[in-house]
Tab-separated table of C-alpha atoms and ligand atoms in Angstrom:
chain	number	residue	atom	x	y	z
A	1	MET	CA	-6.205	100.503	45.847
A	2	ASN	CA	-6.855	101.856	42.401
A	3	ARG	CA	-7.180	99.830	39.268
A	4	SER	CA	-3.978	101.023	37.663
A	5	LYS	CA	-2.028	99.657	40.623
A	6	ARG	CA	-3.629	96.225	40.274
A	7	LYS	CA	-2.877	96.331	36.571
A	8	GLN	CA	0.848	96.339	37.301
A	9	THR	CA	0.577	92.561	37.138
A	10	PRO	CA	-0.539	92.196	33.516
A	11	THR	CA	-2.940	89.415	32.646
A	12	SER	CA	-3.429	87.488	29.444
A	13	GLN	CA	-6.683	89.413	29.184
A	14	ASP	CA	-4.733	92.656	28.861
A	15	THR	CA	-3.410	91.249	25.621
A	16	GLN	CA	-6.867	90.092	24.644
A	17	LEU	CA	-8.183	93.609	24.939
A	18	GLU	CA	-5.896	94.636	22.098
A	19	PHE	CA	-8.562	93.073	19.915
A	20	PHE	CA	-10.848	95.926	20.760
A	21	LYS	CA	-8.657	98.196	18.722
A	22	SER	CA	-10.437	96.580	15.779
A	23	PRO	CA	-12.360	98.774	13.309
A	24	VAL	CA	-15.629	97.514	14.846
A	25	GLN	CA	-16.228	99.875	17.759
A	26	LEU	CA	-17.311	97.959	20.836
A	27	ARG	CA	-17.778	98.866	24.462
A	28	THR	CA	-15.195	96.635	26.156
A	29	PRO	CA	-16.565	94.044	28.580
A	30	PRO	CA	-14.578	93.647	31.800
A	31	SER	CA	-11.658	91.236	31.555
A	32	THR	CA	-11.790	87.868	33.288
A	33	ARG	CA	-9.765	84.681	33.399
A	34	TYR	CA	-12.693	82.327	32.897
A	35	GLN	CA	-12.115	79.184	30.900
A	36	GLY	CA	-13.469	79.392	27.356
A	37	SER	CA	-14.304	83.110	27.391
A	38	LYS	CA	-15.067	84.496	23.935
A	39	LEU	CA	-13.794	87.971	24.806
A	40	LYS	CA	-11.057	87.859	22.188
A	41	LEU	CA	-13.470	86.788	19.500
A	42	LEU	CA	-16.204	89.375	19.960
A	43	PRO	CA	-15.363	91.586	16.961
A	44	TRP	CA	-15.230	88.500	14.736
A	45	LEU	CA	-18.432	87.109	16.206
A	46	TRP	CA	-20.246	90.408	15.746
A	47	SER	CA	-19.041	90.811	12.181
A	48	ASN	CA	-20.689	87.468	11.375
A	49	ILE	CA	-24.044	88.054	13.037
A	50	ALA	CA	-24.550	91.805	12.611
A	51	ASP	CA	-26.535	91.374	9.392
A	52	LEU	CA	-28.929	88.800	10.828
A	53	GLU	CA	-32.380	90.104	11.653
A	54	PHE	CA	-32.967	89.919	15.380
A	55	ASP	CA	-34.061	92.040	18.306
A	56	THR	CA	-34.264	89.458	21.066
A	57	ALA	CA	-31.303	87.204	21.799
A	58	LEU	CA	-30.663	84.386	24.229
A	59	ASP	CA	-27.083	83.691	25.327
A	60	ALA	CA	-27.865	80.158	26.527
A	61	PHE	CA	-24.412	79.303	27.988
A	62	GLY	CA	-23.489	82.789	29.150
A	63	GLY	CA	-20.302	82.236	31.238
A	64	THR	CA	-18.509	85.571	31.718
A	65	GLY	CA	-21.362	87.384	30.007
A	66	CYS	CA	-19.066	88.994	27.441
A	67	VAL	CA	-21.207	87.921	24.480
A	68	SER	CA	-24.388	89.145	26.198
A	69	TYR	CA	-22.555	92.359	27.006
A	70	MET	CA	-21.678	92.896	23.359
A	71	LEU	CA	-25.267	92.205	22.286
A	72	LYS	CA	-26.563	94.574	24.958
A	73	ASP	CA	-24.144	97.197	23.670
A	74	ARG	CA	-25.565	96.651	20.180
A	75	GLY	CA	-29.066	97.473	21.473
A	76	LYS	CA	-30.380	93.906	21.500
A	77	HIS	CA	-32.877	92.746	24.082
A	78	VAL	CA	-30.625	90.112	25.682
A	79	THR	CA	-31.362	87.256	28.020
A	80	TYR	CA	-28.227	85.891	29.666
A	81	ASN	CA	-28.422	82.320	30.984
A	82	ASP	CA	-26.022	80.014	32.804
A	83	HIS	CA	-26.850	76.992	34.943
A	84	LEU	CA	-24.248	77.930	37.556
A	85	ARG	CA	-25.501	80.265	40.266
A	86	PHE	CA	-22.312	82.256	40.475
A	87	ASN	CA	-22.404	82.959	36.756
A	88	HIS	CA	-26.021	84.026	37.024
A	89	LEU	CA	-24.896	86.650	39.529
A	90	ILE	CA	-22.298	87.875	37.037
A	91	GLY	CA	-25.066	88.205	34.441
A	92	THR	CA	-27.214	90.019	36.997
A	93	ALA	CA	-24.397	92.466	37.829
A	94	ILE	CA	-23.365	93.495	34.326
A	95	ILE	CA	-26.194	92.497	31.974
A	96	GLU	CA	-29.488	92.885	33.819
A	97	ASN	CA	-28.254	95.756	35.983
A	98	SER	CA	-28.373	99.030	34.094
A	99	ARG	CA	-27.641	101.684	36.709
A	100	ILE	CA	-26.745	100.451	40.240
A	101	ARG	CA	-23.118	100.753	41.364
A	102	LEU	CA	-21.261	99.901	44.561
A	103	SER	CA	-20.279	102.957	46.596
A	104	ASP	CA	-17.141	103.221	48.728
A	105	ASP	CA	-19.363	102.805	51.795
A	106	ASP	CA	-20.819	99.598	50.358
A	107	GLN	CA	-17.326	98.249	49.792
A	108	ASP	CA	-16.203	99.215	53.288
A	109	SER	CA	-19.265	97.488	54.690
A	110	VAL	CA	-18.464	94.275	52.788
A	111	LEU	CA	-14.844	94.342	53.896
A	112	SER	CA	-15.288	95.051	57.645
A	113	ARG	CA	-16.216	92.804	60.525
A	114	HIS	CA	-19.503	94.096	61.900
A	115	GLY	CA	-19.751	94.297	65.668
A	116	GLY	CA	-22.678	92.246	66.889
A	117	THR	CA	-22.457	89.755	64.012
A	118	LYS	CA	-21.423	86.271	64.983
A	119	TYR	CA	-19.434	85.107	61.981
A	120	LYS	CA	-19.160	81.441	61.046
A	121	ASP	CA	-15.733	80.153	60.025
A	122	PHE	CA	-16.733	77.329	57.720
A	123	ILE	CA	-14.192	78.076	54.980
A	124	ALA	CA	-11.309	78.442	57.431
A	125	GLN	CA	-12.320	75.202	59.173
A	126	THR	CA	-12.828	73.218	55.966
A	127	PHE	CA	-10.496	74.411	53.218
A	128	GLY	CA	-7.182	74.802	55.072
A	129	GLY	CA	-4.225	74.117	52.751
A	130	ILE	CA	-6.427	73.527	49.680
A	131	TYR	CA	-6.922	76.767	47.727
A	132	PHE	CA	-6.056	79.781	49.872
A	133	THR	CA	-3.981	80.581	52.947
A	134	ASP	CA	-5.523	80.485	56.444
A	135	GLU	CA	-5.662	84.271	56.595
A	136	GLU	CA	-7.359	84.418	53.186
A	137	ASN	CA	-9.893	81.757	54.174
A	138	ALA	CA	-10.828	83.805	57.253
A	139	TRP	CA	-11.254	86.875	55.002
A	140	LEU	CA	-13.526	84.886	52.670
A	141	ASP	CA	-15.685	83.735	55.601
A	142	VAL	CA	-16.359	87.343	56.606
A	143	VAL	CA	-16.908	88.727	53.114
A	144	CYS	CA	-19.320	86.090	51.953
A	145	GLN	CA	-21.408	86.559	55.083
A	146	ASN	CA	-21.385	90.361	54.633
A	147	ILE	CA	-22.404	90.487	50.963
A	148	PRO	CA	-25.986	89.268	51.565
A	149	THR	CA	-26.454	92.192	53.979
A	150	LEU	CA	-26.001	94.759	51.173
A	151	ARG	CA	-29.259	96.367	50.147
A	152	GLY	CA	-30.596	95.203	46.828
A	153	ARG	CA	-29.765	92.313	44.554
A	154	PHE	CA	-27.724	94.388	42.090
A	155	LYS	CA	-25.362	95.616	44.795
A	156	GLN	CA	-25.001	92.087	46.069
A	157	ALA	CA	-24.364	90.796	42.535
A	158	LEU	CA	-21.668	93.448	41.936
A	159	ALA	CA	-19.932	92.520	45.189
A	160	TYR	CA	-20.079	88.825	44.289
A	161	TYR	CA	-18.702	89.670	40.857
A	162	ALA	CA	-15.642	91.273	42.478
A	163	LEU	CA	-15.314	88.390	44.929
A	164	PHE	CA	-15.366	85.733	42.178
A	165	GLN	CA	-12.814	87.513	40.024
A	166	SER	CA	-10.564	88.010	43.066
A	167	CYS	CA	-10.738	84.291	43.870
A	168	ILE	CA	-10.047	83.300	40.260
A	169	VAL	CA	-6.949	85.481	39.805
A	170	LYS	CA	-5.423	84.199	43.038
A	171	ARG	CA	-5.583	80.560	41.920
A	172	PRO	CA	-2.923	78.624	40.024
A	173	PHE	CA	-4.456	77.918	36.580
A	174	ASN	CA	-7.356	80.159	37.712
A	175	LEU	CA	-9.302	77.008	38.654
A	176	PHE	CA	-10.459	75.000	41.673
A	177	HIS	CA	-9.959	71.550	40.197
A	178	ARG	CA	-7.069	70.491	42.466
A	179	LYS	CA	-5.774	70.836	45.983
A	180	ASN	CA	-2.715	72.813	44.948
A	181	LEU	CA	-2.155	75.751	47.281
A	182	TYR	CA	1.425	74.448	47.562
A	183	MET	CA	2.070	75.716	44.026
A	184	ARG	CA	1.579	79.235	45.314
A	185	THR	CA	3.532	78.877	48.508
A	186	ALA	CA	6.472	76.648	47.455
A	187	ASP	CA	9.791	78.448	47.323
A	188	VAL	CA	10.774	77.407	43.789
A	189	LYS	CA	11.882	78.944	40.535
A	190	ARG	CA	8.755	79.374	38.423
A	191	SER	CA	8.257	79.026	34.717
A	192	PHE	CA	4.547	79.885	34.830
A	193	GLY	CA	1.925	81.591	36.896
A	194	ASN	CA	1.832	84.981	38.401
A	195	LYS	CA	3.042	84.938	41.972
A	196	ALA	CA	2.585	88.681	42.413
A	197	THR	CA	-1.105	88.384	41.514
A	198	TRP	CA	-1.581	85.308	43.723
A	199	ASP	CA	-0.022	87.078	46.688
A	200	THR	CA	-1.793	90.413	46.257
A	201	PRO	CA	-4.208	90.677	49.204
A	202	PHE	CA	-7.824	89.831	48.534
A	203	GLU	CA	-8.937	93.310	49.547
A	204	GLU	CA	-6.809	94.953	46.854
A	205	HIS	CA	-8.111	92.652	44.170
A	206	PHE	CA	-11.660	93.105	45.423
A	207	ARG	CA	-11.558	96.897	45.256
A	208	GLY	CA	-9.965	96.783	41.805
A	209	PHE	CA	-12.636	94.461	40.473
A	210	VAL	CA	-15.431	96.544	41.999
A	211	GLU	CA	-14.053	99.470	40.025
A	212	GLU	CA	-14.127	97.385	36.841
A	213	ALA	CA	-17.640	96.115	37.512
A	214	ASN	CA	-18.938	99.618	38.318
A	215	ALA	CA	-17.419	100.894	35.082
A	216	ALA	CA	-19.096	98.081	33.144
A	217	VAL	CA	-22.628	99.023	34.220
A	218	PHE	CA	-24.608	100.824	31.516
A	219	ASP	CA	-28.156	101.355	30.389
A	220	ALA	CA	-28.706	100.149	26.840
A	221	GLY	CA	-32.204	101.577	26.728
A	222	VAL	CA	-33.741	98.110	26.339
A	223	PRO	CA	-34.418	95.749	29.234
A	224	CYS	CA	-31.966	92.850	29.548
A	225	HIS	CA	-32.288	89.865	31.861
A	226	ALA	CA	-30.169	87.250	33.578
A	227	VAL	CA	-31.694	83.821	34.216
A	228	HIS	CA	-30.506	80.583	35.655
A	229	HIS	CA	-31.680	77.369	33.999
A	230	ASP	CA	-30.461	74.289	32.289
A	231	ALA	CA	-30.005	75.441	28.680
A	232	LEU	CA	-32.617	72.959	27.481
A	233	ARG	CA	-35.266	74.429	29.730
A	234	ILE	CA	-35.076	78.210	29.396
A	235	PRO	CA	-38.559	79.671	29.046
A	236	GLY	CA	-39.459	82.130	26.284
A	237	ASP	CA	-39.017	82.664	22.554
A	238	TYR	CA	-36.078	84.479	21.000
A	239	ASP	CA	-35.183	85.733	17.524
A	240	LEU	CA	-31.617	84.451	17.911
A	241	VAL	CA	-30.096	81.884	20.254
A	242	TYR	CA	-26.338	81.873	20.786
A	243	MET	CA	-24.913	78.573	22.062
A	244	ASP	CA	-21.389	78.305	23.400
A	245	THR	CA	-21.508	74.882	25.025
A	246	PRO	CA	-18.662	73.415	27.106
A	247	TYR	CA	-16.009	72.034	24.781
A	248	ILE	CA	-15.097	68.330	24.496
A	249	ASN	CA	-11.869	67.726	22.596
A	250	LYS	CA	-11.201	64.898	20.149
A	251	ASN	CA	-9.883	62.689	22.954
A	252	GLY	CA	-13.208	62.948	24.713
A	253	VAL	CA	-11.890	65.236	27.452
A	254	GLY	CA	-14.479	67.840	28.335
A	255	VAL	CA	-14.523	70.989	30.425
A	256	ASP	CA	-16.606	70.371	33.521
A	257	TYR	CA	-17.437	73.887	34.697
A	258	PHE	CA	-19.141	72.659	37.837
A	259	ASP	CA	-15.970	70.869	38.908
A	260	PHE	CA	-13.659	73.712	37.854
A	261	TYR	CA	-15.605	76.427	39.710
A	262	HIS	CA	-17.436	74.572	42.521
A	263	PHE	CA	-15.795	76.807	45.132
A	264	LEU	CA	-17.537	79.890	43.702
A	265	GLU	CA	-20.856	78.006	43.766
A	266	GLY	CA	-20.163	77.310	47.427
A	267	LEU	CA	-19.515	80.989	48.174
A	268	VAL	CA	-23.039	81.885	47.031
A	269	ASP	CA	-24.644	79.105	49.034
A	270	TYR	CA	-22.672	79.566	52.229
A	271	ALA	CA	-25.369	78.284	54.588
A	272	ASN	CA	-25.837	74.996	52.714
A	273	TRP	CA	-22.246	74.518	51.594
A	274	PRO	CA	-21.302	72.035	54.364
A	275	ASP	CA	-24.076	69.651	53.322
A	276	ARG	CA	-23.180	69.803	49.639
A	277	ILE	CA	-19.478	68.903	49.826
A	278	ASN	CA	-18.068	65.638	48.502
A	279	ARG	CA	-15.613	64.767	51.276
A	280	GLN	CA	-14.321	61.696	49.444
A	281	ARG	CA	-12.273	63.930	47.192
A	282	LYS	CA	-9.210	65.897	48.283
A	283	HIS	CA	-10.244	69.169	46.677
A	284	LEU	CA	-13.699	69.029	48.329
A	285	PRO	CA	-15.918	69.782	45.330
A	286	LEU	CA	-19.689	69.949	45.560
A	287	ASN	CA	-21.720	66.833	44.980
A	288	GLY	CA	-23.338	66.935	41.585
A	289	VAL	CA	-24.227	64.997	38.496
A	290	ARG	CA	-21.899	65.032	35.520
A	291	SER	CA	-23.418	67.186	32.805
A	292	ALA	CA	-24.271	65.818	29.350
A	293	TRP	CA	-22.134	68.648	27.980
A	294	SER	CA	-18.978	67.132	29.420
A	295	ASN	CA	-19.803	63.568	28.404
A	296	PRO	CA	-18.704	62.675	24.828
A	297	LYS	CA	-21.340	59.919	24.641
A	298	GLN	CA	-24.181	62.342	25.324
A	299	THR	CA	-23.300	65.613	23.591
A	300	LYS	CA	-24.693	64.836	20.151
A	301	GLU	CA	-28.073	64.015	21.617
A	302	ALA	CA	-27.898	67.095	23.808
A	303	PHE	CA	-27.254	69.256	20.707
A	304	ALA	CA	-30.229	67.642	18.954
A	305	THR	CA	-32.484	68.488	21.906
A	306	LEU	CA	-31.067	72.015	22.042
A	307	PHE	CA	-31.641	72.667	18.316
A	308	GLU	CA	-35.132	71.217	18.539
A	309	ARG	CA	-35.981	73.404	21.526
A	310	TYR	CA	-34.925	76.622	19.743
A	311	ARG	CA	-35.771	75.598	16.174
A	312	ASN	CA	-37.827	78.754	15.576
A	313	ALA	CA	-34.856	81.023	16.274
A	314	VAL	CA	-31.747	81.800	14.247
A	315	LEU	CA	-29.223	79.364	15.724
A	316	VAL	CA	-25.617	80.480	16.281
A	317	VAL	CA	-23.183	77.915	17.683
A	318	SER	CA	-19.607	78.645	18.724
A	319	TYR	CA	-17.619	75.485	18.208
A	320	ARG	CA	-14.159	74.074	17.706
A	321	SER	CA	-12.899	72.099	14.740
A	322	ASP	CA	-11.715	69.143	16.832
A	323	GLY	CA	-14.765	68.905	19.113
A	324	ILE	CA	-17.035	65.936	19.774
A	325	PRO	CA	-19.376	65.628	17.910
A	326	SER	CA	-17.375	66.488	14.799
A	327	GLU	CA	-17.895	69.735	12.934
A	328	ASP	CA	-19.504	67.840	10.015
A	329	ASP	CA	-21.851	65.919	12.297
A	330	LEU	CA	-22.970	69.132	13.948
A	331	ILE	CA	-23.578	70.856	10.610
A	332	ASP	CA	-25.617	67.848	9.396
A	333	LEU	CA	-27.589	67.896	12.609
A	334	MET	CA	-28.370	71.581	12.235
A	335	ARG	CA	-29.503	70.948	8.642
A	336	THR	CA	-32.283	68.745	9.982
A	337	PHE	CA	-33.736	71.851	11.653
A	338	LYS	CA	-32.630	74.733	9.429
A	339	GLN	CA	-32.725	75.329	5.681
A	340	LYS	CA	-29.688	77.562	5.394
A	341	VAL	CA	-26.599	76.520	7.380
A	342	ARG	CA	-23.181	78.175	7.138
A	343	CYS	CA	-19.910	77.439	8.886
A	344	ILE	CA	-17.278	80.153	9.345
A	345	HIS	CA	-13.731	79.441	10.557
A	346	PHE	CA	-11.611	81.852	12.537
A	347	GLY	CA	-7.982	81.888	11.364
A	348	GLU	CA	-5.379	80.933	13.886
A	349	TYR	CA	-7.220	81.626	17.124
A	350	LYS	CA	-6.200	79.506	20.105
A	351	TYR	CA	-7.643	79.438	23.591
A	352	VAL	CA	-5.609	81.217	26.239
A	353	LEU	CA	-5.133	78.046	28.252
A	354	SER	CA	-4.957	75.644	25.333
A	355	THR	CA	-1.818	74.068	23.972
A	356	ASN	CA	-3.658	72.376	21.146
A	357	GLY	CA	-2.565	74.178	17.996
A	358	ASN	CA	-4.856	72.163	15.699
A	359	SER	CA	-8.063	73.285	17.296
A	360	LYS	CA	-9.747	76.093	15.360
A	361	GLU	CA	-12.624	78.232	16.508
A	362	LEU	CA	-15.695	78.241	14.282
A	363	LEU	CA	-19.256	79.481	14.062
A	364	ILE	CA	-22.172	77.476	12.716
A	365	ILE	CA	-25.167	79.609	11.821
A	366	GLY	CA	-28.561	78.157	10.938
A	367	GLN	CA	-31.463	80.202	9.510
B	401	LIG	C1	-17.811	77.770	26.993
B	401	LIG	S1	-18.540	78.423	28.423
B	401	LIG	C2	-19.342	79.862	27.810
B	401	LIG	C3	-18.399	81.012	27.696
B	401	LIG	C4	-19.082	82.313	27.322
B	401	LIG	N1	-19.593	82.324	25.988
B	401	LIG	C5	-18.088	83.438	27.515
B	401	LIG	O1	-17.631	84.015	26.521
B	401	LIG	O2	-17.744	83.716	28.657
B	401	LIG	C6	-19.873	77.349	28.718
B	401	LIG	C7	-20.786	77.779	29.858
B	401	LIG	O3	-21.908	76.893	29.864
B	401	LIG	C8	-22.348	76.750	31.189
B	401	LIG	N2	-23.143	75.512	31.217
B	401	LIG	C9	-22.689	74.225	31.279
B	401	LIG	N3	-23.729	73.371	31.234
B	401	LIG	C10	-24.856	74.125	31.122
B	401	LIG	C11	-26.218	73.825	31.024
B	401	LIG	N4	-26.662	72.566	31.033
B	401	LIG	N5	-27.104	74.840	30.931
B	401	LIG	C12	-26.679	76.130	30.935
B	401	LIG	N6	-25.375	76.474	31.048
B	401	LIG	C13	-24.474	75.499	31.119
B	401	LIG	C14	-21.066	76.704	32.012
B	401	LIG	O4	-21.314	77.074	33.345
B	401	LIG	C15	-20.177	77.696	31.256
B	401	LIG	O5	-20.217	78.960	31.863
């Protein structure tokens, strides 16, 4: 399938890409439906940091990699980081990788059953009725056992990239936080969602996303890296550190990325997945500790540790006006580490998935 065919089911990201018609010329990062992506805000973000003096940059909470991608495009020596393994593979595919692409043969190899291979059927046996149909679960079992047989980590990362995006677009709300396959399959009149996208076969999505990922690969002429650490423990020194932490709203409700995307973490740890599952919960997430970044009682201290760790760099924080800690608290905290602190608000921007009209996006920059 070609990309234009997949695009017949428009996504909210198609609208987001309109932003790239801005006067600031940017190479467009691939579109995703990841929670909290800054894709829409890149021209605004760049216009506020372009004049800062920096060559090396750390994107400490990298997510989709779109900010790293922009910085790479601007010739910066970027280090992408995310503590989730699946995100690290996204960073590997489109940030660290500067020239490897997936061929048609590679794709065919990922998508076919190989004679002589004895495939496990863990996903089909475990996740029936939770996220995907039985047929789709069987497809996932084969594909995630084939990807590690591709030669070279960049090819594998590109194939995982396409697999993750395919899984995300086929999910109601684009998340894995609930056992809600029934929302896809129920024969009801719908006021939301995109049934055509949900029901498009995995293989079609996969090939479309490989095309997008291949098109996103470029050589910026400077080495870029993707790493995988807790943000407080990333080795190295950087001229600028960009921090886009998980958001906790004024009611103390945070975004727990590990819980939202655990299924993708499982796909990249197929052999150990059975031992990592929390079977007490209906949606079978992975066992794990709740992060300080999704706990309103711990975030202020976590920010203090983060600022202290990178105090020698220019600090750039993406934040929201109704977050916890408050905007003023965060500015005061940054002032304890930096002499010059500015806060810039972005007009009327709202998150794609957010219904909270009072929450404004902002940037806090400390020099
Ligand atoms: C708001 S999202 C970043 C979005 C990103 N700027 C983009 O535009 O796609 C926050 C990211 O932080 C990551 N994260 C959460 N806790 C972390 C930690 N302790 N260390 C590093 N990354 C973390 C999550 O996996 C998530 O991808």
